[in-house]
Amino acid sequence: MAGIIKVNQYQDFNGNTLFTSDGNGNLTTQKINYPAFEAYLSANQSVSDATITKGEFDTEVLDTDNCYDNTTNYRFTPNVAGKYFVTGHIQAAVASDNLYDGIGRIYKNGSSYRETRVNPQNGSPEREVTLHTTAIIDMNGTTDYVEYFGYIDVGGGSPQFSSDDKGSYFSAYRIGS
């Protein structure tokens, strides 16, 4: 026996809406991994030697809820509380001489939260290293924010965060409550 069920809203046992229909066959689903953003450097960013510097990720690939500031503070301030997967990636480079130390650091509310360090001084210093840092961070949905910083110590030359083929980027998305 076949039947038809007609409803405009589906809920779980606790009354939370899972998805709705507008009556024209269009569904609106619960946004599980939102807010979310991804941004990258549009040009190489010059930095001072041996100085922790915020990445100025100015080109948005995605910003679902307008929570990423890509013009002044270069930070993500989500408007929904929850746990967020945060990742930052910097290609640290120097045009000449040697790169001795590199640090990638996720900051939460202005303080260092997670760090990745590369130290190629083991007899063969490089001119470029990749700094990749990830973390799962609780955010309150109102005032908490995250930023990504880098640090490059070089033997000489001009250090920079490289934008080669979008090699330096920053992103986050909500993974749960």
C-alpha positions in Angstrom: 0.0 0.0 0.0 1.6 3.3 -1.1 0.9 6.6 0.5 1.8 10.2 0.5 2.8 12.2 3.5 2.6 16.0 3.2 4.4 18.2 5.6 6.2 21.5 5.5 8.6 20.9 8.4 10.5 17.9 9.7 11.7 17.9 13.3 13.7 15.6 15.5 12.3 14.2 18.8 13.4 17.3 20.7 11.5 19.7 18.3 14.6 20.9 16.5 13.9 21.6 12.8 15.9 19.4 10.5 14.6 20.8 7.2 11.6 22.6 5.8 9.8 22.8 2.5 8.3 26.0 0.9 5.5 24.0 -0.8 7.2 24.3 -4.2 9.6 21.4 -3.8 12.4 23.6 -2.4 14.0 22.3 0.8 15.9 24.4 3.4 18.2 22.2 5.5 19.8 22.9 8.8 23.2 24.6 8.4 25.5 22.2 10.2 29.0 23.5 9.4 28.2 27.2 9.4 29.5 29.8 9.8 32.5 29.1 7.7 35.2 31.1 5.8 38.3 30.7 3.8 40.7 33.5 2.8 44.1 33.8 1.2 46.9 36.3 0.5 46.4 38.0 -2.8 50.0 39.2 -2.9 53.2 38.5 -1.0 53.2 40.1 2.5 56.5 41.6 3.5 57.3 40.9 7.2 60.0 42.0 9.6 62.8 39.5 10.5 62.2 37.6 13.7 58.9 39.3 14.5 55.5 37.6 15.0 53.2 39.1 12.3 49.5 38.7 11.6 48.7 37.2 8.2 46.7 39.7 6.2 44.5 37.2 4.4 42.6 39.7 2.2 40.8 37.6 -0.5 37.8 35.6 0.6 37.0 32.4 -1.1 34.0 31.7 1.2 32.4 33.7 4.0 28.9 32.1 4.7 27.8 34.5 7.4 30.0 37.6 6.9 32.0 36.7 10.0 35.5 37.2 8.5 37.1 40.7 8.4 39.3 40.7 5.3 40.1 44.4 5.3 41.3 45.6 8.7 41.6 43.0 11.5 41.9 39.8 9.4 40.0 37.8 12.0 37.1 35.4 12.2 34.4 36.2 14.7 31.6 33.6 14.4 28.1 34.5 15.3 27.1 31.0 16.4 28.5 29.3 19.5 30.2 25.9 19.0 33.4 24.0 18.3 35.3 25.2 15.2 38.0 23.5 13.1 40.5 26.3 12.4 43.5 26.0 10.1 46.2 28.4 9.0 48.9 27.9 6.3 51.8 30.2 5.6 54.5 29.8 3.0 57.4 31.6 4.7 60.0 32.6 2.2 63.2 34.7 1.8 64.4 35.9 -1.6 68.1 35.4 -0.7 70.2 33.9 2.1 68.8 31.4 4.6 65.6 30.9 6.6 66.5 29.7 10.0 63.3 29.5 11.9 59.6 29.6 11.1 56.5 29.6 13.4 52.8 29.5 12.5 50.4 30.4 15.3 46.7 30.4 15.8 45.5 33.1 18.2 42.2 33.2 20.1 41.1 36.5 21.5 44.6 38.0 21.1 46.5 35.1 22.8 48.5 32.3 21.3 46.4 29.1 21.2 48.3 26.6 19.0 51.7 26.7 17.4 53.6 24.9 14.6 57.4 25.4 14.4 59.9 24.6 11.6 63.6 24.9 12.3 65.7 23.8 9.3 69.0 24.7 10.9 70.2 21.1 10.8 73.0 21.9 8.4 70.9 22.8 5.4 68.9 26.0 5.9 66.1 26.6 3.3 64.8 29.6 1.5 61.1 28.6 2.0 59.2 26.5 4.6 55.5 25.8 4.9 53.9 26.4 8.3 50.6 24.6 8.8 48.6 24.8 12.1 45.2 23.4 13.0 43.1 23.4 16.1 39.6 22.6 17.3 38.5 25.7 19.3 35.4 26.5 21.4 33.9 29.8 20.3 31.1 31.6 22.2 29.4 33.1 19.1 29.6 36.7 20.2 33.0 38.0 21.2 35.5 35.1 20.6 37.7 35.5 17.5 40.7 33.8 15.9 43.6 35.1 13.8 46.7 33.5 12.2 50.3 34.8 12.7 53.6 33.8 11.4 57.2 34.3 12.4 60.3 34.1 10.2 63.9 34.3 11.3 66.4 34.7 8.3 70.1 35.1 7.9 69.6 38.1 5.6 67.4 39.3 2.9 63.7 40.2 3.0 61.3 37.7 4.6 57.7 37.4 3.4 54.6 35.3 3.5 54.3 34.0 0.0 51.1 34.2 -2.0 52.4 31.8 -4.7 49.4 30.0 -6.1 47.4 30.9 -2.9 50.0 29.3 -0.7 49.1 31.2 2.4 45.5 30.8 3.6 43.3 30.8 6.7 40.0 29.1 7.2 37.5 27.8 9.8 34.2 26.1 10.0 31.8 25.0 12.8 31.9 21.2 13.5 29.4 21.1 16.3 27.9 22.7 19.4 
